[in-house]
Coordinates of C-alpha atoms (C1' of nucleotides) in Angstrom, one line a residue:
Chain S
X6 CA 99.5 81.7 107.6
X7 CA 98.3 83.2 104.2
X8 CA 95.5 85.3 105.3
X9 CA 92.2 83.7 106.1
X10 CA 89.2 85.2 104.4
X11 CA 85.6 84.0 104.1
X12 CA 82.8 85.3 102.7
X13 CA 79.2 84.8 103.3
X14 CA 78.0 83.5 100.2
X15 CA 73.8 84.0 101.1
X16 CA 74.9 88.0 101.7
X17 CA 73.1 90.7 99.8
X18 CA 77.0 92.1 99.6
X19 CA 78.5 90.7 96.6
X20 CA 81.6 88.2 97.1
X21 CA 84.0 90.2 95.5
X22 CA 83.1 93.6 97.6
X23 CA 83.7 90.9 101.1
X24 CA 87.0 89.5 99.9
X25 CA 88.0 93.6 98.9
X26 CA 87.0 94.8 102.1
X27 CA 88.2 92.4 104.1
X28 CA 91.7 92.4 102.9
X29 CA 91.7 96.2 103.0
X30 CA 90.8 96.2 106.4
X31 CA 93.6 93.5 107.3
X32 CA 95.9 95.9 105.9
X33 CA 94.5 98.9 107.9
X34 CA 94.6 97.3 110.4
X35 CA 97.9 95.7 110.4
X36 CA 96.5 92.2 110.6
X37 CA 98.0 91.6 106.8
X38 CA 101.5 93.1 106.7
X39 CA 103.7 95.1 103.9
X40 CA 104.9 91.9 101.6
X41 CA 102.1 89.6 102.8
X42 CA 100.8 86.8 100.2
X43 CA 97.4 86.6 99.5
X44 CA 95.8 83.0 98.2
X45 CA 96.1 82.3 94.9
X46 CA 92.9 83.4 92.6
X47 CA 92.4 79.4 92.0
X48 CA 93.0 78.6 95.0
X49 CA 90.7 80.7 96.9
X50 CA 88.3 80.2 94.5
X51 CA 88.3 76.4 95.2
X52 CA 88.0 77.3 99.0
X53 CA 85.2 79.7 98.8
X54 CA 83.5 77.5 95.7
X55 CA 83.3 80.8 93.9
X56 CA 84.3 81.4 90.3
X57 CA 88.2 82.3 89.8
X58 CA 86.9 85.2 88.0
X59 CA 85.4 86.4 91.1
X60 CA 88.7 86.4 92.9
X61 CA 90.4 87.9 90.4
X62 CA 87.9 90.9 90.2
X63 CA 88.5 91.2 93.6
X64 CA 92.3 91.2 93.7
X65 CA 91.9 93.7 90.6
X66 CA 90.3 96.5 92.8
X67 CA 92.4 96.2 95.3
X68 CA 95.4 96.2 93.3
X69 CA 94.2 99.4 91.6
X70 CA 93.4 100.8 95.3
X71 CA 97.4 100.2 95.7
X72 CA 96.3 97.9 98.7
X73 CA 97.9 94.8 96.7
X74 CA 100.2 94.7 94.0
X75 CA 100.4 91.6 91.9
X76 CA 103.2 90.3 90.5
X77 CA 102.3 88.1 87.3
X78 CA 103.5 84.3 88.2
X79 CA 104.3 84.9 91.6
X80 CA 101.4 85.8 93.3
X81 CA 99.5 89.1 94.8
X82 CA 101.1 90.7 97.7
X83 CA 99.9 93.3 100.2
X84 CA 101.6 96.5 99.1
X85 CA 104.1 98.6 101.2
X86 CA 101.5 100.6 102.9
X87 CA 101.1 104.2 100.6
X88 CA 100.5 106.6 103.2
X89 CA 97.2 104.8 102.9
X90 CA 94.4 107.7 101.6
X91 CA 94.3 111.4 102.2
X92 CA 91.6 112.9 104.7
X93 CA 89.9 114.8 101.7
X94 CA 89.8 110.9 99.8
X95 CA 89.1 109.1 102.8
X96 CA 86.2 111.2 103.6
X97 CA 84.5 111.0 100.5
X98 CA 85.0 107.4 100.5
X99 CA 82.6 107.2 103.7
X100 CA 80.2 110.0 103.0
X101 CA 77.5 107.9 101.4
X102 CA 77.2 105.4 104.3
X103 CA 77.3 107.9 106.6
X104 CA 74.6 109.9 104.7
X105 CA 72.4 106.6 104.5
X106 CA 72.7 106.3 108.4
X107 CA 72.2 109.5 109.6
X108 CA 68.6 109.6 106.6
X109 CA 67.9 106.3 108.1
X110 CA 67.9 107.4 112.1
X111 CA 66.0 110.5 111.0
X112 CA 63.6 109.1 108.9
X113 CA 62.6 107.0 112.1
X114 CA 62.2 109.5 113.8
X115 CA 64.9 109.2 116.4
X116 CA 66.0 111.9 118.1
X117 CA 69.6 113.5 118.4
X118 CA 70.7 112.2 121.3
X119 CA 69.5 108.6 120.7
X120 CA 71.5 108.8 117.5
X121 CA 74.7 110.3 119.1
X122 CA 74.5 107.5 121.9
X123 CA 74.6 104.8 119.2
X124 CA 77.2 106.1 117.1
X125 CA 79.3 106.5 119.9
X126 CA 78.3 102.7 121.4
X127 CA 79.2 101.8 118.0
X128 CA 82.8 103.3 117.8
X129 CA 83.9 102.7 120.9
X130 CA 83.8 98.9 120.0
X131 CA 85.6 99.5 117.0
X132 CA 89.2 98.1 116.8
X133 CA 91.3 100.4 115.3
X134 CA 94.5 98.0 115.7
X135 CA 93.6 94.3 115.0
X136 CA 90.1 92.7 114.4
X137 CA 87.1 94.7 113.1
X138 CA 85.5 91.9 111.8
X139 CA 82.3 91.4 112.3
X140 CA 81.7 88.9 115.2
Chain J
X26 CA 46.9 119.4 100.2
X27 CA 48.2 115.5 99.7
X28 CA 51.3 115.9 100.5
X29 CA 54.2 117.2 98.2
X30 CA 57.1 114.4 96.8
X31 CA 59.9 115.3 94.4
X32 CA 62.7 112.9 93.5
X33 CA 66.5 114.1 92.1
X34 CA 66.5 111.9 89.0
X35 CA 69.5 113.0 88.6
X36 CA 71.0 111.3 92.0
X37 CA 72.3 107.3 92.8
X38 CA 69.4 106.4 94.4
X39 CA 66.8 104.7 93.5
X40 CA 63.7 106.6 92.3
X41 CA 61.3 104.7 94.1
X42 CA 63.4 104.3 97.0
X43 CA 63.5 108.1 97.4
X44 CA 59.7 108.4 97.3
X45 CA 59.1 105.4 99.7
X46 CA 61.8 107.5 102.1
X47 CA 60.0 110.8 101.8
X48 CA 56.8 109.4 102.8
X49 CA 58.2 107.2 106.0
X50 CA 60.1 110.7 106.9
X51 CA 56.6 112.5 106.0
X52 CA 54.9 109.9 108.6
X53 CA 57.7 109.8 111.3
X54 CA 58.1 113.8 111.7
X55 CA 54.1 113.9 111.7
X56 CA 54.0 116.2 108.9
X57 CA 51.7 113.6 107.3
X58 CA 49.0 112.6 109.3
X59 CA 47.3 108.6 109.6
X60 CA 44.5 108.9 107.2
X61 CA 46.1 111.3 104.4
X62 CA 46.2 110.1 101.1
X63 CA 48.7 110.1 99.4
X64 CA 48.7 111.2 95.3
X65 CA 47.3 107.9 93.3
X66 CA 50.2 106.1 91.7
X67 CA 49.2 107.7 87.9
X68 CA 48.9 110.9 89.2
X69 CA 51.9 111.0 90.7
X70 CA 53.7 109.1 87.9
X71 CA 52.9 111.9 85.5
X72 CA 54.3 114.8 88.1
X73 CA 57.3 113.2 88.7
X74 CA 58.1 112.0 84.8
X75 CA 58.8 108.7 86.1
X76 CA 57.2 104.9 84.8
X77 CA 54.0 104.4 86.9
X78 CA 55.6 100.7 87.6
X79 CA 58.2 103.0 90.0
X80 CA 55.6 104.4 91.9
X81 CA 53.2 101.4 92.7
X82 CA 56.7 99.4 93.8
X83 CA 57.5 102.1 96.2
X84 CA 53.7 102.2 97.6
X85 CA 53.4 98.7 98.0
X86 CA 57.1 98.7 100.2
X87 CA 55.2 101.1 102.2
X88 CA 52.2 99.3 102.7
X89 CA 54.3 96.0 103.2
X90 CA 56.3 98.3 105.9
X91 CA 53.0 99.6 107.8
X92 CA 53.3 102.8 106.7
X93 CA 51.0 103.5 104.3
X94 CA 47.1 101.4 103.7
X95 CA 45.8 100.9 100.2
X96 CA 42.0 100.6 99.9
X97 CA 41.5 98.9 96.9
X98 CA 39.7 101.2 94.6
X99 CA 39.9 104.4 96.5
X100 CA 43.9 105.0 97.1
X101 CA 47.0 104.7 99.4
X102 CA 46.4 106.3 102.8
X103 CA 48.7 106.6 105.2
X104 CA 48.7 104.1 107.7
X105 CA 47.0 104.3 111.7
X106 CA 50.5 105.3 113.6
X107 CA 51.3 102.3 114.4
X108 CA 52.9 103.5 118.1
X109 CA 55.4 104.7 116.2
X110 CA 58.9 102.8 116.8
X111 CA 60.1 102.2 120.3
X112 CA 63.5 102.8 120.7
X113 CA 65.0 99.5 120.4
X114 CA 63.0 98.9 117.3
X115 CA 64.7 102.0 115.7
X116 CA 68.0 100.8 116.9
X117 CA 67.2 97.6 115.3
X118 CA 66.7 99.3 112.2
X119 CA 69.5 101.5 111.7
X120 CA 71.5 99.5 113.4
X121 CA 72.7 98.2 109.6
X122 CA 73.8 101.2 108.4
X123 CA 75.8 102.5 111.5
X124 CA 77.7 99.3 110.8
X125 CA 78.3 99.5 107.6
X126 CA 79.4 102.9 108.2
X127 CA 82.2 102.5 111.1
X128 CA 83.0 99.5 108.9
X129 CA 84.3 101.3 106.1
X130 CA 85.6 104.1 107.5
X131 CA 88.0 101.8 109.7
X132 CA 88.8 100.0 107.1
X133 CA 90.4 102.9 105.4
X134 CA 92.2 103.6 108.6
X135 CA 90.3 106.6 109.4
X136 CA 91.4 107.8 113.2
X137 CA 88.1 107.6 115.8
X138 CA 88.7 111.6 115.9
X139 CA 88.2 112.1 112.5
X140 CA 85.2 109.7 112.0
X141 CA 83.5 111.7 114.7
X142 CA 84.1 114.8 113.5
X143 CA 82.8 113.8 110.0
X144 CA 79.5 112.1 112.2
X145 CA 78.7 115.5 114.2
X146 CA 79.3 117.4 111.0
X147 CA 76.8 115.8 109.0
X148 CA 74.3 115.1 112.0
X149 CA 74.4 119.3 112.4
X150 CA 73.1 119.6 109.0
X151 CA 70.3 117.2 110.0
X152 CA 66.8 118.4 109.7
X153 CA 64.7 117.0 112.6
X154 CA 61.3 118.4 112.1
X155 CA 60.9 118.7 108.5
X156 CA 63.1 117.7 105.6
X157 CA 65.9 115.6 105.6
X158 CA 65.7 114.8 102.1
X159 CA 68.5 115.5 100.0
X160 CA 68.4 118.6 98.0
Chain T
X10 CA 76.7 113.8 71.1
X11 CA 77.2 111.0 73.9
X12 CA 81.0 111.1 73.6
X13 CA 82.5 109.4 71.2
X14 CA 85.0 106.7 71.9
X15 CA 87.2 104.4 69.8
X16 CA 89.3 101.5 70.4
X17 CA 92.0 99.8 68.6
X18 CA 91.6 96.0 68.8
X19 CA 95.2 94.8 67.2
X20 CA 96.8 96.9 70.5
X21 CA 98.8 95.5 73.3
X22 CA 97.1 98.0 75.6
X23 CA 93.9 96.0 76.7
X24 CA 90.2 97.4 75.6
X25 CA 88.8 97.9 78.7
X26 CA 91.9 100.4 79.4
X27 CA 91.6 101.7 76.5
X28 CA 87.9 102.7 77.4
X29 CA 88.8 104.1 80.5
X30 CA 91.6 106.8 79.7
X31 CA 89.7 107.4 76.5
X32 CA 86.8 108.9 79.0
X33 CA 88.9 109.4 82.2
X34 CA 91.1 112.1 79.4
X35 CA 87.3 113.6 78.4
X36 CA 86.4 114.3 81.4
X37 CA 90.1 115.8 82.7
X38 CA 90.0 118.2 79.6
X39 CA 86.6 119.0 79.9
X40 CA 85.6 117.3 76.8
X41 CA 83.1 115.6 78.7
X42 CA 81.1 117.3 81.2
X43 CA 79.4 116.4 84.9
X44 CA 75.9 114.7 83.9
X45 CA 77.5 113.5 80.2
X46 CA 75.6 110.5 79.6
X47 CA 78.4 107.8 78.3
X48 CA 77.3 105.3 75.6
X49 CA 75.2 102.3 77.2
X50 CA 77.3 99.3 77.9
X51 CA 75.0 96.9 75.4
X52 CA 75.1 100.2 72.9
X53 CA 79.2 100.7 73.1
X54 CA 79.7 97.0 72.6
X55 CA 78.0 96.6 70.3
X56 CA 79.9 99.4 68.4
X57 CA 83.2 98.7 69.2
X58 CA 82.1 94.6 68.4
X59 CA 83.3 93.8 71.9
X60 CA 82.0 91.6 74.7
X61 CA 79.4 93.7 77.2
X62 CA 81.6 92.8 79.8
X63 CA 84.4 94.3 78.4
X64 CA 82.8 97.7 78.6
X65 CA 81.1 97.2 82.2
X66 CA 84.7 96.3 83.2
X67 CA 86.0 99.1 82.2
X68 CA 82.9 101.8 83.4
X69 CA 82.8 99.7 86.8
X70 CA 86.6 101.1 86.6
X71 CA 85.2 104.4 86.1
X72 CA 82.7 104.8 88.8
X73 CA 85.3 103.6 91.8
X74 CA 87.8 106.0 90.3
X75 CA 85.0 108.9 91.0
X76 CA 84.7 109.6 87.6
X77 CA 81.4 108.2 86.9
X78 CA 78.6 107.6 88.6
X79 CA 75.9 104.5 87.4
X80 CA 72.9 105.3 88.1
X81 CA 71.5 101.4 87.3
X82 CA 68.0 101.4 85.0
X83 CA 69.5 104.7 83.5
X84 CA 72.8 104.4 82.4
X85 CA 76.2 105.7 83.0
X86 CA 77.0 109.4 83.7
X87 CA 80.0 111.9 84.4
X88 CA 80.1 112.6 87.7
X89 CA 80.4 116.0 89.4
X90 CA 83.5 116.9 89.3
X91 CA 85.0 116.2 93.2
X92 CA 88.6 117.8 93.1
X93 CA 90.0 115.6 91.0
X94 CA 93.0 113.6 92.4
X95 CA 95.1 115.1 95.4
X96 CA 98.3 116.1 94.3
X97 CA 100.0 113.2 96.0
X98 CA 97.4 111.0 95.0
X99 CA 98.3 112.0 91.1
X100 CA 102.4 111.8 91.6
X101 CA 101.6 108.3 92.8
X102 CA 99.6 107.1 89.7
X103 CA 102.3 108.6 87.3
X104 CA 105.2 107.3 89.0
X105 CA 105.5 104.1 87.3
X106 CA 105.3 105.5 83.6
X107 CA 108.3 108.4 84.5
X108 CA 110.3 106.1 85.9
X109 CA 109.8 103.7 82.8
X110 CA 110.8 106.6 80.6
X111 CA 113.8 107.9 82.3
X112 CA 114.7 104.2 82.8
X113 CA 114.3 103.4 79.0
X114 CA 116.3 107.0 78.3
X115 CA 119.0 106.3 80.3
X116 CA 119.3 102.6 79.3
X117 CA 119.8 103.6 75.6
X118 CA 122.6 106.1 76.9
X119 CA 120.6 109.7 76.0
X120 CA 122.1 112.2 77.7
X121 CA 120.4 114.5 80.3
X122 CA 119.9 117.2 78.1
X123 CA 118.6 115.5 75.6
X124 CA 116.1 113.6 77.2
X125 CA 115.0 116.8 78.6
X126 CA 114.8 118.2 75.4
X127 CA 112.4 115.5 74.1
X128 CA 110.6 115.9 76.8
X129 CA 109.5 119.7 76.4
X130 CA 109.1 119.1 73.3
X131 CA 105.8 116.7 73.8
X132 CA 105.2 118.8 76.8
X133 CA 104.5 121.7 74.8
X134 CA 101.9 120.0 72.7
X135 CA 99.7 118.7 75.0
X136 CA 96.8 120.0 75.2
X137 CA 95.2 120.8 78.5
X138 CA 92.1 121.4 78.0
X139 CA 90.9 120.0 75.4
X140 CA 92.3 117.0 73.4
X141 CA 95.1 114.8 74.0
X142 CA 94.2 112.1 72.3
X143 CA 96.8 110.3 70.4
X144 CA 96.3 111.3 66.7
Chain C
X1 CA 134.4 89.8 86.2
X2 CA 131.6 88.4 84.3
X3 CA 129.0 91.1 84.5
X4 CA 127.3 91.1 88.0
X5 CA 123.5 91.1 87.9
X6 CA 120.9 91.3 90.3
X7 CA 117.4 91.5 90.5
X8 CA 114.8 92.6 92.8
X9 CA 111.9 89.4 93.2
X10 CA 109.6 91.3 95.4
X11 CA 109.2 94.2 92.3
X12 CA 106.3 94.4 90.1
X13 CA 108.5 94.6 87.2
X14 CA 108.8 90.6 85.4
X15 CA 112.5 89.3 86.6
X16 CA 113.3 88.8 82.8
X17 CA 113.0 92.2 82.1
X18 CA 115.1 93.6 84.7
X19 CA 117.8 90.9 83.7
X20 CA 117.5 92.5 79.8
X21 CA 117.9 96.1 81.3
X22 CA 120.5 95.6 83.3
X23 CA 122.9 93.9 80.6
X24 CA 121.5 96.8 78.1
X25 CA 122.4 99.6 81.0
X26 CA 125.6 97.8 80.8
X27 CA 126.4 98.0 77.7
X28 CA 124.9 101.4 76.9
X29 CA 127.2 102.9 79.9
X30 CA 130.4 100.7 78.4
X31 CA 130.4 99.0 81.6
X32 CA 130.3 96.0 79.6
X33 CA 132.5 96.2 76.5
X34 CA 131.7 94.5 73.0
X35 CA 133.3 90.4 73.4
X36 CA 132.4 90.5 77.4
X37 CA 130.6 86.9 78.1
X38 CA 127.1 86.8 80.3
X39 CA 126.9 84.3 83.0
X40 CA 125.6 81.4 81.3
X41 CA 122.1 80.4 81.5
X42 CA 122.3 77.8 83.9
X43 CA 124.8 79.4 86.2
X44 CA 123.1 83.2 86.5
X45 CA 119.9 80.9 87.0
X46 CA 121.1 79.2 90.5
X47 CA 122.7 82.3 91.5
X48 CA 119.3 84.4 90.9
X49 CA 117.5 81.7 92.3
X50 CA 114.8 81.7 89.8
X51 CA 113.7 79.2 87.0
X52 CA 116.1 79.1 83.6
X53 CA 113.3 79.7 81.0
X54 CA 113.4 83.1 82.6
X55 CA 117.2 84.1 82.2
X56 CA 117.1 82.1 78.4
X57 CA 114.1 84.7 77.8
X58 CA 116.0 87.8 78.8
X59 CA 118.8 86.2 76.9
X60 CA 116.7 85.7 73.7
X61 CA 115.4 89.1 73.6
X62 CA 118.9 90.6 73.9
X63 CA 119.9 88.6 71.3
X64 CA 116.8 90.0 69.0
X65 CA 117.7 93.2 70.2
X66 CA 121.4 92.6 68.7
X67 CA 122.8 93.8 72.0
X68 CA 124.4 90.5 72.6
X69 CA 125.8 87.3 70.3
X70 CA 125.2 83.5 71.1
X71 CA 128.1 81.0 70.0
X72 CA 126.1 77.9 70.2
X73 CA 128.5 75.9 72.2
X74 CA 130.5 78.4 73.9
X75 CA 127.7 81.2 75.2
X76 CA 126.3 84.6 74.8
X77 CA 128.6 87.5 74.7
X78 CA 127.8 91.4 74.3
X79 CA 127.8 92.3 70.7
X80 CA 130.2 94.5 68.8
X81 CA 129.0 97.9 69.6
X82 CA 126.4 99.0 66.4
X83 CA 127.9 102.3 66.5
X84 CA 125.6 103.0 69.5
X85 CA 122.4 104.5 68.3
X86 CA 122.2 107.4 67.2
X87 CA 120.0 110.6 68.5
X88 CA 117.3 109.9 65.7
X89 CA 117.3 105.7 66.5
X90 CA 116.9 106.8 71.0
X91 CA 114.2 109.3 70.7
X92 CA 112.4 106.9 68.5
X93 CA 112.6 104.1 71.0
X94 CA 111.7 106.1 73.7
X95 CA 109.2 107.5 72.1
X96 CA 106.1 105.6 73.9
X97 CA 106.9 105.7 77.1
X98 CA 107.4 109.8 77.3
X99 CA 103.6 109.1 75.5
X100 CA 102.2 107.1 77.8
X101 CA 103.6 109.5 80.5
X102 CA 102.7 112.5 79.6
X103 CA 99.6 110.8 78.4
X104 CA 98.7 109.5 82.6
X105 CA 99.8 112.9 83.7
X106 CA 97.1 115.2 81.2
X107 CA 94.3 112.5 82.2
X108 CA 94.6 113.0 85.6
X109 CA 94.5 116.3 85.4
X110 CA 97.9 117.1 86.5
X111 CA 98.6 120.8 85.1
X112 CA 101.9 121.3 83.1
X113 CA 104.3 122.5 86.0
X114 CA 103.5 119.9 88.2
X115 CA 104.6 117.3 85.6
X116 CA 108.0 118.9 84.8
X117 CA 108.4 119.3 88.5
X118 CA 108.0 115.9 88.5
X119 CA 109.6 114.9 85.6
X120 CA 113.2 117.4 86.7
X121 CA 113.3 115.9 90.5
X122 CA 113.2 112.4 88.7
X123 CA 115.5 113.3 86.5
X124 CA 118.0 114.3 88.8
X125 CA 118.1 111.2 90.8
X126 CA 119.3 109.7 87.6
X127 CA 122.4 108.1 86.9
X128 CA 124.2 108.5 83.4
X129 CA 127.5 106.2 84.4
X130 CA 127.1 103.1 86.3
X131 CA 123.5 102.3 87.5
X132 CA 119.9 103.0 86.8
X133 CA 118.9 100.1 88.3
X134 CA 115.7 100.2 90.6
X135 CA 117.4 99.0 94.1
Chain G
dG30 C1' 65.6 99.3 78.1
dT31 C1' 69.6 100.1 81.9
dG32 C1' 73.8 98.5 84.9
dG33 C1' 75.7 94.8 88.5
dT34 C1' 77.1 90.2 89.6
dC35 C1' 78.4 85.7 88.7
dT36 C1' 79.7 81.4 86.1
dA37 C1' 82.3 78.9 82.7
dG38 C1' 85.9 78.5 79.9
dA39 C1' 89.5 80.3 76.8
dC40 C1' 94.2 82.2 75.7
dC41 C1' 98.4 84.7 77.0
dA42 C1' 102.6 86.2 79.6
dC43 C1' 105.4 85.0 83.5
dG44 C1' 108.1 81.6 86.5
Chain N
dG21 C1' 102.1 76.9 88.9
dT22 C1' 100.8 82.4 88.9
dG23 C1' 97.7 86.6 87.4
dG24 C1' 95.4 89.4 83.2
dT25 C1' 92.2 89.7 79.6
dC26 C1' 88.4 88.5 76.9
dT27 C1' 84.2 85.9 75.5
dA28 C1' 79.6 83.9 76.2
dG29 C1' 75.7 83.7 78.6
dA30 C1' 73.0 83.7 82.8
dC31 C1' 70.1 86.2 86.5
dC32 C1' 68.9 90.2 89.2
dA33 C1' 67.3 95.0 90.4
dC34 C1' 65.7 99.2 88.4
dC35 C1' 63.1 102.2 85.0

DNA sequence: GTGGTCTAGACCACG
DNA sequence: GTGGTCTAGACCACC
């Protein structure tokens, strides 16, 4: 089984940012495994009814995250995992949704504890193993 | 004194979303009160060096949010408090970008320590009574 | 002076890659500095009689690299310089074009010392802070 | 022993060029001597497992090269040696990849002792007698 | 005016 | 068949 992905194509999140984050968080997560094919630009394309070029911009960032590496005639692959990102990288990478929350809650007007309960709420239903999708 | 808003030009976000933030956080921590005005949309326009087209799109989000009531032909006024939010109607609202946030941060295989260290960090820095905005 | 960049079209090296080290090299040497505006996609096209997507390709490169930042209605900027690339992070990115050397070296029999000796010898002209580019 | 070959389907590098390398390592180390006959097309085809427009490639370009002879009829065989190349002819060819090398390194910032650290552990995994090839 | 996304279709290298 | 690059032209949000 190739890796099932779908996308939501009425989303405000643009197709190519779904299919990117939802491979990378297969590999996180160890759903999608060192060596793993991904479909086939064209073919996923035809699945999602999306343009190939969509696919392939997708595939593109991901191969230059070092999440996939593609091997021209054969097909992209998930990488062999790259000691995935360093704290210092991984951090930056969040800080702007995390700024956006934390603006948001205050700019509401909730208070510290109210925002502390739902963060935590939050992450202890994340899966930090196998799913994370979004149910 | 009708109440003092700056934008960063210089940052990623939107100039108009920055004002329309500064005036829900004005109106959530009470530091505007129901019935202020707020600066007319060419007044404000010339302050900040901004197109007066940025500024009416970021008083009409308020007034389509509640916030803020214009009166044709005498101003923008901030808006009755409208109960404020209860609490599930916060949680409603933020609720998008606490996802979004746990979202990406597992998907680049953060650990749950680390994503809650980098949450009380930033919610420390927090300003409940007065600010908020970025510098 | 908004940077200037050239291009060679008859190349193997592909435009849009050509764009990016172009800049990515300005900004490493300080050439180009945090809040450099870059040439406006439409404007650089234009120059360089290439298709607009070529250039956003290659500045939508930029900005997830960290490099630059988009601020859309505005144009596209140097961002703030954020540490640069771990050191890991860097060996990783190099990796492919050392091994190609030594490969190539070896492959054409050059003995150890001589490879070495061609390599100090480019080593020793390039310029770290502020040129580099291939003359 | 007609030359063994092997190559590595799950790299990023194109099978045909690893097939050229290897019979050019070969035959730069004098592990294949002038006269010595390839596996024919057909035959290092099967054994590969991979399509024969791919080994006739590799074939074709060592042929261009002048590292090996085809006798229509009877097969390709490595060439008489062309007085090896000499130290002027191997800098020149590997001339653009120590560019494109040093080139990465400089644009990522990398300062000048991290590259030769770089370049020196590299170097000493080398092999100047029997291999260089990837395993 | 700016950048961001997507579609459609082309050509090339690789297998 | 595979992916990679480029062109052409569309629509959107933002200023």
């Amino acid at each position: 089984m190739p890796l099932r992905i779908v996308v939501a194509t009425g989303s405000s999140v643009p197709i190519y940012r779904q299919v990117v984050e939802q491979v990378r968080l297969a590999a996180a997560t160890g759903r999608a495994k060192a060596g793993d094919a991904l479909p086939s630009v064209r073919t996923l394309a035809e699945e999602l009814v999306v343009n190939p070029n969509t696919i392939a911009k997708a595939y593109g960032e991901l191969v230059r995250e070092g999440i996939a590496e593609a091997q021209p005639g054969r097909g992209v692959f998930i990488a062999a995992k790259r000691s995935v990102y360093s704290r210092a990288e991984r951090a930056r990478r969040v800080e702007g949704a995390l700024e956006e929350f934390i603006h948001e809650a205050v700019c509401l007007g909730m208070p510290e504890e109210e925002i502390r309960a739902l963060f935590e709420k939050r992450l202890s239903r994340a899966d930090f193993k196998q799913g994370e999708d979004k149910p």
